[in-house]
Each structure stands twice: as C-alpha cells, then as structure tokens.
PDB file of C-alpha atoms in Angstrom:
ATOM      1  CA  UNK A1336     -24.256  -3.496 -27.509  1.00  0.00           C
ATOM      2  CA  UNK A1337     -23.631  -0.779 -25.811  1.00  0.00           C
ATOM      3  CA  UNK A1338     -23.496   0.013 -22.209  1.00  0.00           C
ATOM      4  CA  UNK A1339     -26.724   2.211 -21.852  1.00  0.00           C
ATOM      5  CA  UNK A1340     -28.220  -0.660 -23.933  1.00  0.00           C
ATOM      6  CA  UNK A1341     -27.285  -2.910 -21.198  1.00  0.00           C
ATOM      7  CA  UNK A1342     -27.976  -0.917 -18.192  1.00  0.00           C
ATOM      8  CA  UNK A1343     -31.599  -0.731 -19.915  1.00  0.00           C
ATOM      9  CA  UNK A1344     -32.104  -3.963 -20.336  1.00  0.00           C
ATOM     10  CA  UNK A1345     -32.161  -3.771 -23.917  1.00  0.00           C
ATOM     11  CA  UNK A1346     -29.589  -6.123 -25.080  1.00  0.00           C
ATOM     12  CA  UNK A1347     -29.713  -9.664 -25.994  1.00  0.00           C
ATOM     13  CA  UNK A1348     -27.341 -11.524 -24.049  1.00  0.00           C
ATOM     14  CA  UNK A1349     -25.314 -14.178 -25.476  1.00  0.00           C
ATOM     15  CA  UNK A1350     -26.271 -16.574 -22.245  1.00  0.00           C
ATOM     16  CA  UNK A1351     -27.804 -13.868 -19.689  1.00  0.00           C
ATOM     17  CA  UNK A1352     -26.991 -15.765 -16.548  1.00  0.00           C
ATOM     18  CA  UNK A1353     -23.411 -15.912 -16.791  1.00  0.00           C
ATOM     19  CA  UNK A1354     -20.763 -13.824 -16.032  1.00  0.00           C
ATOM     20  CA  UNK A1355     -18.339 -14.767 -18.350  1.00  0.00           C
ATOM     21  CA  UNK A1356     -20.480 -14.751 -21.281  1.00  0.00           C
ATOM     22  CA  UNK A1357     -21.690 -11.236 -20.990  1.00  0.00           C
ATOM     23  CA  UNK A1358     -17.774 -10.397 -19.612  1.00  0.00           C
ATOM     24  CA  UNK A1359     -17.172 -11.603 -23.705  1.00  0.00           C
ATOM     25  CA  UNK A1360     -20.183  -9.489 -24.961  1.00  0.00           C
ATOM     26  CA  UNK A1361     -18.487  -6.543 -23.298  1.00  0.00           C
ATOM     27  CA  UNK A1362     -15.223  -6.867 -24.588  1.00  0.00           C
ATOM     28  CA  UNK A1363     -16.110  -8.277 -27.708  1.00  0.00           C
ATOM     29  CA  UNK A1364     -13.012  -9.585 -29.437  1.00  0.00           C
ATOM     30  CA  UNK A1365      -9.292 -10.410 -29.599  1.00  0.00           C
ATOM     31  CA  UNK A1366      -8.371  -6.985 -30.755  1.00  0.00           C
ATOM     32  CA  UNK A1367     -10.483  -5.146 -27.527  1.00  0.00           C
ATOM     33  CA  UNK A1368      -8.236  -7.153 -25.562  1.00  0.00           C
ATOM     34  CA  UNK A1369      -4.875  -6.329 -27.191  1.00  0.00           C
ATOM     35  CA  UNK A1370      -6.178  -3.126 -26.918  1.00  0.00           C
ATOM     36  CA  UNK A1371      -6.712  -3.249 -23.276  1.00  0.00           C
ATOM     37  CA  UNK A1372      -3.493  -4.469 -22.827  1.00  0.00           C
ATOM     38  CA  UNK A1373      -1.699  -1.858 -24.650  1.00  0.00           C
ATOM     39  CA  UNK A1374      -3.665   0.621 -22.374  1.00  0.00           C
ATOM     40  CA  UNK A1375      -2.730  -1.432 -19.329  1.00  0.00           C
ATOM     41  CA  UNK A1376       1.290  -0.882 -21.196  1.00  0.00           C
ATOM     42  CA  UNK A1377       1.001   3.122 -21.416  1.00  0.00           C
ATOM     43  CA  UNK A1378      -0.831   3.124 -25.078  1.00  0.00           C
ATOM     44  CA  UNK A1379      -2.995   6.484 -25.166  1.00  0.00           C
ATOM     45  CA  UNK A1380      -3.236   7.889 -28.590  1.00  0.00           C
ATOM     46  CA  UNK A1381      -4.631   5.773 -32.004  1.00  0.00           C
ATOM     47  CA  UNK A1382      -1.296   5.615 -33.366  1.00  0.00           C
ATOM     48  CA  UNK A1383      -0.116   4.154 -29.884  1.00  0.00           C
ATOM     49  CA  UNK A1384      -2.519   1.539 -30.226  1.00  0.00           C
ATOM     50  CA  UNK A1385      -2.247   0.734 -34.176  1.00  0.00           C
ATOM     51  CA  UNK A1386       1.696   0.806 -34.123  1.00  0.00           C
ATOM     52  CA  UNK A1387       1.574  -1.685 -31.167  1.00  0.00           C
ATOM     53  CA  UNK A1388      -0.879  -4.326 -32.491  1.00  0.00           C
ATOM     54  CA  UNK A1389      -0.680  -3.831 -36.558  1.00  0.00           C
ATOM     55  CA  UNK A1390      -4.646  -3.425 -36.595  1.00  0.00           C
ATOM     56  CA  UNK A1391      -5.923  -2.101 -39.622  1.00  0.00           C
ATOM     57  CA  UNK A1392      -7.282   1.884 -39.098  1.00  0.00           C
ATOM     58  CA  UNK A1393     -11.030   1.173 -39.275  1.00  0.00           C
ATOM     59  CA  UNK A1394     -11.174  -1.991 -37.188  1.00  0.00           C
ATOM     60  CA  UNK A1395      -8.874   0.088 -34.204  1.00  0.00           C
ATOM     61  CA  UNK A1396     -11.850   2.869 -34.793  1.00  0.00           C
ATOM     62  CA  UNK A1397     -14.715   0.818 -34.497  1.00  0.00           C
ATOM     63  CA  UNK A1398     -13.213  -1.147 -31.486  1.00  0.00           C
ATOM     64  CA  UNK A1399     -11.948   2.044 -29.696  1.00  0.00           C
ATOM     65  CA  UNK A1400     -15.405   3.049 -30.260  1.00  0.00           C
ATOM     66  CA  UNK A1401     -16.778  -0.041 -28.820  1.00  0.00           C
ATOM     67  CA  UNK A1402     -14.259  -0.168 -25.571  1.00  0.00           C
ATOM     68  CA  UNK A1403     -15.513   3.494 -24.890  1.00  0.00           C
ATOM     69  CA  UNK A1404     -19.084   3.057 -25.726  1.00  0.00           C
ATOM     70  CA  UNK A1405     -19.163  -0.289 -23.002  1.00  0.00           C
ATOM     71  CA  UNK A1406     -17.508   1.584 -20.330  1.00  0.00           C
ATOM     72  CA  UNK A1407     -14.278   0.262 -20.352  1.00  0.00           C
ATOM     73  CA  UNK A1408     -12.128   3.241 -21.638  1.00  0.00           C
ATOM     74  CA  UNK A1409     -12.691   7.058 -21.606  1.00  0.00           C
ATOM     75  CA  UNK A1410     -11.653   9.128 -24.511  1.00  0.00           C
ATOM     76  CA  UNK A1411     -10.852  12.783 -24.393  1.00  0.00           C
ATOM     77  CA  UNK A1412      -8.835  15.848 -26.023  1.00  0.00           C
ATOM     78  CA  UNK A1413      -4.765  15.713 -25.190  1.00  0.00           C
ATOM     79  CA  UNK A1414      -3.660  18.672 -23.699  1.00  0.00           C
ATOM     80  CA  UNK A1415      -1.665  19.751 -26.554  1.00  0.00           C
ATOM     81  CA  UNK A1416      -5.404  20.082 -28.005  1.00  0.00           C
ATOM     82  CA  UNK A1417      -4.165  18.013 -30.721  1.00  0.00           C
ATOM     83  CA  UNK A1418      -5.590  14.293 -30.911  1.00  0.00           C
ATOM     84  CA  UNK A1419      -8.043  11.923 -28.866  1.00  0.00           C
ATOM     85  CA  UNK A1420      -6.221  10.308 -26.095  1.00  0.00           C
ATOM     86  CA  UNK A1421      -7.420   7.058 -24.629  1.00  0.00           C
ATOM     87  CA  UNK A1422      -7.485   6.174 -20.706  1.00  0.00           C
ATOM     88  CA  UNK A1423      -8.709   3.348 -19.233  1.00  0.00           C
ATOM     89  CA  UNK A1424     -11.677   3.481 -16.803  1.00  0.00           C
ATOM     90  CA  UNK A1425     -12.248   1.916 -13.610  1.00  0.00           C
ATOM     91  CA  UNK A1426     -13.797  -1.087 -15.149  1.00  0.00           C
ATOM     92  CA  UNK A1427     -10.942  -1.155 -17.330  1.00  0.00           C
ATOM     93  CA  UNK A1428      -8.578  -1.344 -14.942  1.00  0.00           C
ATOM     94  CA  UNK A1429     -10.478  -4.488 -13.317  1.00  0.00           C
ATOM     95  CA  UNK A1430      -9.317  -6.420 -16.518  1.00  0.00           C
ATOM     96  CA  UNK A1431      -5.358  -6.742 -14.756  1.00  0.00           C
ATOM     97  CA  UNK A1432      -6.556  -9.701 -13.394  1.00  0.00           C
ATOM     98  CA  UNK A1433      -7.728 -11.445 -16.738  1.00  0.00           C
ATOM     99  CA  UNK A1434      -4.903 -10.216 -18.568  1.00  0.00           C
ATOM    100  CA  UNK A1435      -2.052 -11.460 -15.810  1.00  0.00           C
ATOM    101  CA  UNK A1436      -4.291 -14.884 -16.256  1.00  0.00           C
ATOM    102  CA  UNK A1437      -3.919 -14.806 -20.108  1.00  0.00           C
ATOM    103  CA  UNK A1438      -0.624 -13.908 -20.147  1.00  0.00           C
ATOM    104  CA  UNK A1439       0.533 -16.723 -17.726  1.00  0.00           C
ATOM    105  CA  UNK A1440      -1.560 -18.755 -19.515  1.00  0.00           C
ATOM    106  CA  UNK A1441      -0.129 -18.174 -22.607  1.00  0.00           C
ATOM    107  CA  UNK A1442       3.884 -18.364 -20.838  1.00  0.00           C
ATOM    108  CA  UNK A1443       2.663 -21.946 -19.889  1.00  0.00           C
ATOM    109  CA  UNK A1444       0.960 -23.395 -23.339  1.00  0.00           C
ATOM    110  CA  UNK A1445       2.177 -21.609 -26.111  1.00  0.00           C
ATOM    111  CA  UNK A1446       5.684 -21.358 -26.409  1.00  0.00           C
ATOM    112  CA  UNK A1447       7.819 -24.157 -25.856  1.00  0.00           C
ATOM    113  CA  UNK A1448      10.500 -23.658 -23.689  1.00  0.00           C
ATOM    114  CA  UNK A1449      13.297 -22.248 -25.919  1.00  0.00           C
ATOM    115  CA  UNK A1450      10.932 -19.625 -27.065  1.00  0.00           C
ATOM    116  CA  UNK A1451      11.971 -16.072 -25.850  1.00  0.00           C
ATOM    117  CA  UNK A1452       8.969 -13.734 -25.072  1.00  0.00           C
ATOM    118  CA  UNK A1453       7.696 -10.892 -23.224  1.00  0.00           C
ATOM    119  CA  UNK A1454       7.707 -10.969 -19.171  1.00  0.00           C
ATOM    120  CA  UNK A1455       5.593  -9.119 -16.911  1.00  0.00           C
ATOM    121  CA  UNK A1456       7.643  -7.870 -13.820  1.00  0.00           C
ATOM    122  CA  UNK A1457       7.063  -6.030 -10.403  1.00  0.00           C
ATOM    123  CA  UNK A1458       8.451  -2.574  -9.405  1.00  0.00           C
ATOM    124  CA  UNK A1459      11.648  -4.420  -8.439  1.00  0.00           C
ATOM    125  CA  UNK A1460      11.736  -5.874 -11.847  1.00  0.00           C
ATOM    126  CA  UNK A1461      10.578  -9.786 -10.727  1.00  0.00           C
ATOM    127  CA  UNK A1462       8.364 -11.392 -12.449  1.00  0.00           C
ATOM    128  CA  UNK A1463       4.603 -11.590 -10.678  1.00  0.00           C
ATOM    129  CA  UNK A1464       3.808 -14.966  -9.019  1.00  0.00           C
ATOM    130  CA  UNK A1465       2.006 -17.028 -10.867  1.00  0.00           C
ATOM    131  CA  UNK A1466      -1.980 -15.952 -10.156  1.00  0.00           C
ATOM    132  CA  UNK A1467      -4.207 -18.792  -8.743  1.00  0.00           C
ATOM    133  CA  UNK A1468      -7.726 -18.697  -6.616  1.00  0.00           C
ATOM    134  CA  UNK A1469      -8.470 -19.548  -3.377  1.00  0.00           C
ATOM    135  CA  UNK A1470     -11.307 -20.235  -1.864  1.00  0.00           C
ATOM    136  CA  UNK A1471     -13.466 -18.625   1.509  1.00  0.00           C
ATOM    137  CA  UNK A1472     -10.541 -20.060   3.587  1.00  0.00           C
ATOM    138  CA  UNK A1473      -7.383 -19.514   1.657  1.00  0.00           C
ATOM    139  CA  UNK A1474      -7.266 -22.816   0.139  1.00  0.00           C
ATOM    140  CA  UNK A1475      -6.410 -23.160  -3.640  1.00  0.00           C
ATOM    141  CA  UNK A1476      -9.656 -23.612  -4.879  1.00  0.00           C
ATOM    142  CA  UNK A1477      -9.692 -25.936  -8.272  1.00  0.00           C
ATOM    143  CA  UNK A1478     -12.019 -27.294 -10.615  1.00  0.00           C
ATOM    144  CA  UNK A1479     -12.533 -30.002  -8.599  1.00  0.00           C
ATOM    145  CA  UNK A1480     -13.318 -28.027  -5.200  1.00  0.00           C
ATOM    146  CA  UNK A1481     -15.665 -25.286  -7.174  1.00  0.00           C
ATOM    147  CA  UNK A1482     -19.106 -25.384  -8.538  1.00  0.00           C
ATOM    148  CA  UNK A1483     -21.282 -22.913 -10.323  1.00  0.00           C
ATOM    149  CA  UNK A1484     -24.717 -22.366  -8.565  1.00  0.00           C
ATOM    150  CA  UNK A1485     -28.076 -21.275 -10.949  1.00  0.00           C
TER     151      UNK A1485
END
C-alpha cells in the first residue's frame, strides 16, 4: 500500500475505521520501526541502517522503499553525490511519541531489573519522564476513564 494508493482510496484497509490499524498498515512491520528509530538516532545512509539493526540487504531495500513510498521518510542524493541518504519526514517525525511509548514500555516488561540496556536522555543527559495521557482537563486519563466512540 502505498500512500497515493491511500490518499485515493484505493487500498484495502486492514479495519478502515481505526486509527491504529491503518497506523500498522503504514508502517508495516518490526523492521520499519527499527528503522524509524535508527532515523530518529542519526541513521541516514543504507549501511547506517543495516549495520545498526543486522537486517538482511533486500529486506532493508524493500522496507526503505516502503517507509518512503508511505510518506514517512524522504530519500535523496548526499552531497558528496555519492549514495542515497535517508531523512525522516514530518510524519516521520510524529512517530517520537510511539517510539518513547515502546521504549518505556519495553524498560518496564522486558528486562528484569539486573538487565543493563539502552536509555533515552534529555539535552542535560536525564532520562525523559515516563510518557502518560491525560485527558481534556489534565487528568491521567486510563483505560478505565477512556472509551472509543464509532
């Protein structure tokens, strides 16, 4: 599926009234979002992304394909005239959110305690509060305060 495809109204959404499901058609699989995080870390050029993530050359094609096809990263010459670079787009950029999200997720539920990993920091080198939603007034808004309306 590709963008134009979608902006036509020519795809065949997984579950067309929800925005989570076509969020996952967009961004397709696991790899598209290592690969936006690596993008969101400074990755630019193929071998950026392939040394970071150990994806095998024609899967890293087709999804850097995909991610640029959908909108979600633009792909042009490097100055040095040399290779494709890779830049992430507007709607690209909107994925920090979902990424912070997975990554805290991840801090919380898969690692035990003594397991050392990665941390996401500030510009003063602390690491981000953890993210959670609020509501129309401010309040933290829960499963339990939140509904989805058809």
């Amino acid at each position: 599926m590709t963008r134009a495809e979608a902006d036509a109204g020519e795809t065949v959404w997984t579950d067309p009234g929800c925005p989570v499901a076509r969020t996952l058609d967009l961004i397709g699989d696991r790899w598209s979002l290592l690969i936006i995080r690596d993008a969101m870390d400074g990755a630019r050029a193929f071998t950026d992304f392939q040394h970071r993530t150990g994806i095998a050359r024609n899967i890293l094609t087709d999804r850097l394909r995909r991610l640029v096809e959908r909108g979600l990263l633009d792909k042009h010459t490097a100055t040095s005239g040399r290779r494709q670079v890779y830049a992430l787009t507007p709607a690209g950029r909107d994925l920090f959110a979902v990424i912070v999200s997975l990554r805290q997720w991840g801090e919380r539920h898969a690692y035990t305690s003594a397991e050392a990993h990665s941390l996401l920091v500030d510009e003063h080198g602390q690491p981000l509060p953890e993210l959670r939603p609020t509501d129309s007034r401010g309040n933290p808004a829960t499963l339990d305060t939140t509904s989805v309306e058809k």
